[in-house]
Short mmCIF file of C-alpha atoms in Angstrom, two decimals:
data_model
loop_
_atom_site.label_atom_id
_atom_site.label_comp_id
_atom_site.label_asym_id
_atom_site.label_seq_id
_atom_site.Cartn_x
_atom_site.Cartn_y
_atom_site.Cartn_z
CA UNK G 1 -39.38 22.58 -3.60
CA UNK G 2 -38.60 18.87 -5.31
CA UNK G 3 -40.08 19.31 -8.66
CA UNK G 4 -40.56 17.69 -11.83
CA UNK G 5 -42.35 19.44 -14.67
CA UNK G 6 -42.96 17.87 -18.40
CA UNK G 7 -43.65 19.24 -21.63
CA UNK G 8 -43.63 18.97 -25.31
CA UNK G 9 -47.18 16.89 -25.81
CA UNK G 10 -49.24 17.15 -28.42
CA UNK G 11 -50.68 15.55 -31.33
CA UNK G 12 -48.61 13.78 -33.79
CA UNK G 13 -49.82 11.66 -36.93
CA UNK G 14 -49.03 7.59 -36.87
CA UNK G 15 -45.18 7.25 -37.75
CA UNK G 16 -44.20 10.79 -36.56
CA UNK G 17 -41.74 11.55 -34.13
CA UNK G 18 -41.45 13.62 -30.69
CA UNK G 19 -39.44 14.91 -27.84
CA UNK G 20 -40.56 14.91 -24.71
CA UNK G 21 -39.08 17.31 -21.82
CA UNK G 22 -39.10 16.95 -17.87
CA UNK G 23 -37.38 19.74 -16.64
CA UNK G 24 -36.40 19.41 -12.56
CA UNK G 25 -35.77 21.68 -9.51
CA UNK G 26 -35.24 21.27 -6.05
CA UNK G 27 -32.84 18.35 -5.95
CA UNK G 28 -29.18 17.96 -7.40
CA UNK G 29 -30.77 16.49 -10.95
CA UNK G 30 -27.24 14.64 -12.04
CA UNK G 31 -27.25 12.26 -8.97
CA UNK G 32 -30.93 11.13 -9.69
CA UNK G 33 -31.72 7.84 -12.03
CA UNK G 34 -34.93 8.96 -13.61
CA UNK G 35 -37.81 7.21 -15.57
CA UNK G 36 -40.66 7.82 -17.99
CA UNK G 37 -43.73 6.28 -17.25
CA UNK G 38 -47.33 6.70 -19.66
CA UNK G 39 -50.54 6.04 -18.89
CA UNK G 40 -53.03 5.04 -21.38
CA UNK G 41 -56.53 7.02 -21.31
CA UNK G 42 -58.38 5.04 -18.34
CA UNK G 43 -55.96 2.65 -18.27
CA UNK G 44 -52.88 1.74 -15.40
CA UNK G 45 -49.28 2.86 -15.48
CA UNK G 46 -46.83 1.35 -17.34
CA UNK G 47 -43.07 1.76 -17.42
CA UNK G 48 -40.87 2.97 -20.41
CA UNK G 49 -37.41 3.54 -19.22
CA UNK G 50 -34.84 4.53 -17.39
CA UNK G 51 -31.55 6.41 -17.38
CA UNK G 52 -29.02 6.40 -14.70
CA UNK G 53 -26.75 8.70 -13.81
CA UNK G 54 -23.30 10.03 -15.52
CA UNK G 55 -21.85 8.95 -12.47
CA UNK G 56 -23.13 5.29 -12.72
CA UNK G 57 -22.42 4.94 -16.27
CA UNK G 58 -25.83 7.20 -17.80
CA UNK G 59 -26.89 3.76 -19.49
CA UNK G 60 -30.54 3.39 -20.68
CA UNK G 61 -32.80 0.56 -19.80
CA UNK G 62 -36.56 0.09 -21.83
CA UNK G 63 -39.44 -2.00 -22.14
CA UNK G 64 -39.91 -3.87 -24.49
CA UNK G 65 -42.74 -1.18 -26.38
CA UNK G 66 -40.32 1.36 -26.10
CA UNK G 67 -36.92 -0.53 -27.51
CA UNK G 68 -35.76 0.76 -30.77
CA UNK G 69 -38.18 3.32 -31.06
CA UNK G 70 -37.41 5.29 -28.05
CA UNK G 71 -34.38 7.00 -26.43
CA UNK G 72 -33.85 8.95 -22.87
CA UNK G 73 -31.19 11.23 -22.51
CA UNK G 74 -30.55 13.70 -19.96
CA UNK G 75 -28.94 16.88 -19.64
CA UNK G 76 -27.35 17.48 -16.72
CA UNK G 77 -26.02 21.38 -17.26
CA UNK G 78 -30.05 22.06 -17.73
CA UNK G 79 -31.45 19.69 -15.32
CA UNK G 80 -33.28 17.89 -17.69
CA UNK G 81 -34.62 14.88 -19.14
CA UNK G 82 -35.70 13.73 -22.28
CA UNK G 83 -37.32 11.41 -23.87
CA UNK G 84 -37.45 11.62 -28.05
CA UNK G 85 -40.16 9.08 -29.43
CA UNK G 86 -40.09 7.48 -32.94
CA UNK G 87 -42.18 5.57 -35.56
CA UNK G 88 -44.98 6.41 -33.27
CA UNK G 89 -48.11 4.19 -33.25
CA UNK G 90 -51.64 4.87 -31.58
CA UNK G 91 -51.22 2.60 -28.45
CA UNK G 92 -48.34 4.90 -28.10
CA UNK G 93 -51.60 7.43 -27.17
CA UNK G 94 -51.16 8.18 -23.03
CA UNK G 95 -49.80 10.41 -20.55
CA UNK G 96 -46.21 10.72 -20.21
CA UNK G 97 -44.70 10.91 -16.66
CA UNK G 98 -41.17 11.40 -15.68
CA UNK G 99 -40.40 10.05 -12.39
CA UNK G 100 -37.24 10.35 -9.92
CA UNK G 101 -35.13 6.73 -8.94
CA UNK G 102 -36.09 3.58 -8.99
CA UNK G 103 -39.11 3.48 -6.28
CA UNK G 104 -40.72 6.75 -8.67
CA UNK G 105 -40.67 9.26 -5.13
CA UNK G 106 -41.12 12.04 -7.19
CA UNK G 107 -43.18 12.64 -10.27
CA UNK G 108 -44.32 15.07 -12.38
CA UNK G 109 -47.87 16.37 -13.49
CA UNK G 110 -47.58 14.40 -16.92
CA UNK G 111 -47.88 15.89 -20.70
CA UNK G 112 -50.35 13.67 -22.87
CA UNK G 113 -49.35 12.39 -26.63
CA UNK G 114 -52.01 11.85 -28.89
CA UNK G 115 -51.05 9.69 -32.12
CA UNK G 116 -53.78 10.15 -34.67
CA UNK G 117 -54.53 11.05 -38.08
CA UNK D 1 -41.33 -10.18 -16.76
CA UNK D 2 -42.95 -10.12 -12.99
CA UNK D 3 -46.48 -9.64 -13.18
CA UNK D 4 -48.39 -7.77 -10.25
CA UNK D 5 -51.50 -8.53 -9.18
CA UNK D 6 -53.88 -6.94 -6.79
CA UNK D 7 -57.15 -7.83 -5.28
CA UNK D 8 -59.32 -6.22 -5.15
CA UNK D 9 -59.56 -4.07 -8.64
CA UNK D 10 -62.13 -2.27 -6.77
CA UNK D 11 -63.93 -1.66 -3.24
CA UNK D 12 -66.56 0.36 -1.94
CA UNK D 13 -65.90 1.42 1.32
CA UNK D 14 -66.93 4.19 4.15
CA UNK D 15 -65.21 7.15 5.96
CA UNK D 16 -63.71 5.50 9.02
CA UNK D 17 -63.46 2.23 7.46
CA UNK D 18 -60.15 0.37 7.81
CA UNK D 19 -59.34 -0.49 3.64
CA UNK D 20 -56.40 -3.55 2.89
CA UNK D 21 -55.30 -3.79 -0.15
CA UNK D 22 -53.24 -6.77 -1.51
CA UNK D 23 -50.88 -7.00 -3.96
CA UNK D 24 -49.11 -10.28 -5.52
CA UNK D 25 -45.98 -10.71 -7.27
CA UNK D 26 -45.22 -13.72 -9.34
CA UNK D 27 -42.00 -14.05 -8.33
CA UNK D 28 -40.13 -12.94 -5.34
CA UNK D 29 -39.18 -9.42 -5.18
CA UNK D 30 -37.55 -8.63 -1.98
CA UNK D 31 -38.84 -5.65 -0.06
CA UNK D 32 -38.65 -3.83 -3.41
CA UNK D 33 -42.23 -2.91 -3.77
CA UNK D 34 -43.77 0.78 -3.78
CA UNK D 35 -47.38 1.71 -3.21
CA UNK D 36 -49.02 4.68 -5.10
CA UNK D 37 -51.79 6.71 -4.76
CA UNK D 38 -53.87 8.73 -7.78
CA UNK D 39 -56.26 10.77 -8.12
CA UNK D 40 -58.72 11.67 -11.34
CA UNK D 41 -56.90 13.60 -13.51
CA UNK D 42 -53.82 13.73 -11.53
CA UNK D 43 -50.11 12.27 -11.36
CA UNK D 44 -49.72 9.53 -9.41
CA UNK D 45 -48.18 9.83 -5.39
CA UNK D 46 -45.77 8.23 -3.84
CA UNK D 47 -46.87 6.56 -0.54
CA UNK D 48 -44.81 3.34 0.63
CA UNK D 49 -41.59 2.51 -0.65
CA UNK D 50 -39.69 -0.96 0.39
CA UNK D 51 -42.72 -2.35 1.22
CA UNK D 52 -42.66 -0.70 4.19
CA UNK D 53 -41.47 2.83 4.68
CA UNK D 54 -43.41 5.89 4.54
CA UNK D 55 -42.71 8.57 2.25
CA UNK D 56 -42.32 11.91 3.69
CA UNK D 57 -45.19 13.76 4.30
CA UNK D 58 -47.94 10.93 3.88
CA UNK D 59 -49.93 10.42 7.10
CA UNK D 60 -49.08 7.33 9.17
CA UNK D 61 -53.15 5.97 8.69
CA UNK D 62 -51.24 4.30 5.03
CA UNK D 63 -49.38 1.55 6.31
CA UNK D 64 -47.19 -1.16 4.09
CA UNK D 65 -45.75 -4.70 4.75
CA UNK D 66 -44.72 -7.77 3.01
CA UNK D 67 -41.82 -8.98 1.46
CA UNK D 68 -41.16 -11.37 -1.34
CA UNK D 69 -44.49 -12.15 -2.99
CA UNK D 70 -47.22 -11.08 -1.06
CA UNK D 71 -47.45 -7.24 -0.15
CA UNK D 72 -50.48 -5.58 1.91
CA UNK D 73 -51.55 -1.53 1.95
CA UNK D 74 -53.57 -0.75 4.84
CA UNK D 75 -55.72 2.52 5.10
CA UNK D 76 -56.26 2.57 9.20
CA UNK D 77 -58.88 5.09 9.21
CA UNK D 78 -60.65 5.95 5.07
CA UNK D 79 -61.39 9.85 5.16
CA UNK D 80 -62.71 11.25 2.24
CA UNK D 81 -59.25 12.34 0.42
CA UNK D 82 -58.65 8.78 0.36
CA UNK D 83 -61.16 8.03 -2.29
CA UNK D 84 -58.59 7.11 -5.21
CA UNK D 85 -56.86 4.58 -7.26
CA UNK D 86 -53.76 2.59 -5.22
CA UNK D 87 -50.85 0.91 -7.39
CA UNK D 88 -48.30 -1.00 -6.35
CA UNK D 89 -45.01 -1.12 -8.43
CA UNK D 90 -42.01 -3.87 -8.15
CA UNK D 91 -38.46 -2.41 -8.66
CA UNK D 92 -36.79 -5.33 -7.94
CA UNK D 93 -36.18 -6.35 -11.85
CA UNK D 94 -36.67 -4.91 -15.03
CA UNK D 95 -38.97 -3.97 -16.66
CA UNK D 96 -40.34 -2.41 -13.97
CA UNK D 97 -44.36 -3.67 -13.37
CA UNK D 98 -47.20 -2.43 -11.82
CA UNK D 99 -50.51 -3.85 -10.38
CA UNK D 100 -53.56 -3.15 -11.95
CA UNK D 101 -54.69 -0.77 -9.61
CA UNK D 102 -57.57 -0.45 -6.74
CA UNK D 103 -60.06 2.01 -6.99
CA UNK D 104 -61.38 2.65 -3.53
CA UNK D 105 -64.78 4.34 -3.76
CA UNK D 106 -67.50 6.08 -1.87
#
């Protein structure tokens, strides 16, 4: 079974920092471009990045909340993507997705960060 | 950045109704548009990618067209695990954009 599955949420105080895992299964994970999407509470979705694969150069692409503060990185041997979050600010507060290629086929059930003191 | 809009933000509609959504883009995207569907609580689903295609697995009442600009999601037949919130999604340039959602209700 295709499957993504995130972890590492929690609640972190304004300016802290964390890592964010999607672990995946089903699917040969180093071929795949993958993406983090959030989701604010009640609000729509909203794209963060992107990393491609080794094979097509593993660059990083991010929107413009996420540049400077945020990196993706994968890890191919574990089948698993990251995403490691700085300087964090409230509006930073949402659900974290990751999501397979470009056109998001796949996705997984989401881990919420709460930034709050 | 391409902005995404969709009419209508919400709709009230009936099981057996047929439901179209529309979705504009501000500037031309090709036929790289995706539709999504998501339920309370619950990751978002892939449904339609390049405009047109169905994902595997989704039932052939969701239908997609459009290319460029102006995009359409058709429910043929609303049944009652339809009741959700649609987005469409350009991947055509970065960043990546979505609409603002339709939530299709009871």
């Amino acid at each position: 079974e295709v499957q993504l599955v995130e972890s590492g949420g929690g609640l972190v105080k304004p300016g802290g920092s964390l890592r964010l895992s999607c672990a995946a299964s089903g699917f040969i994970f180093s071929d795949a471009w993958m993406n983090w999407v959030r989701q604010a509470p009640g609000k729509g979705l909203e794209w963060v990045g992107r990393i491609r694969s080794n094979s097509d150069g593993g660059t990083t692409d991010y929107a413009a909340p996420a540049k400077g503060r945020f990196t993706i990185s994968r890890d191919d041997s574990k089948n698993t993507l990251y995403l490691q979050m700085n300087s964090l600010k409230s509006e930073d507060t949402a659900m974290y997705y990751c999501a397979r290629r470009n056109g998001f086929d796949i996705w997984g059930q989401g881990t919420m960060v709460t930034v709050s003191s | 950045d391409i902005q995404m809009t969709q009419s209508p933000s919400s709709l009230s509609a009936s099981v057996g109704d047929r439901v179209t959504i529309t979705c504009r883009a501000s500037q031309g995207v090709s036929n790289h548009l995706a539709w999504f569907q998501q339920k309370p609580g619950k990751a978002p689903k892939s449904l339609i990618y390049a405009a047109s295609s169905l994902q595997s697995g989704v039932p052939s009442k969701f239908s997609g067209s459009g290319y460029g600009t102006d995009f359409t999601l058709i429910i043929s037949s609303l049944q009652p695990e339809d009741f959700a919130t649609y987005y469409c999604q350009q991947y055509n340039s970065d960043p990546l954009t979505f609409g603002g959602g339709t939530k299709v209700e009871i």
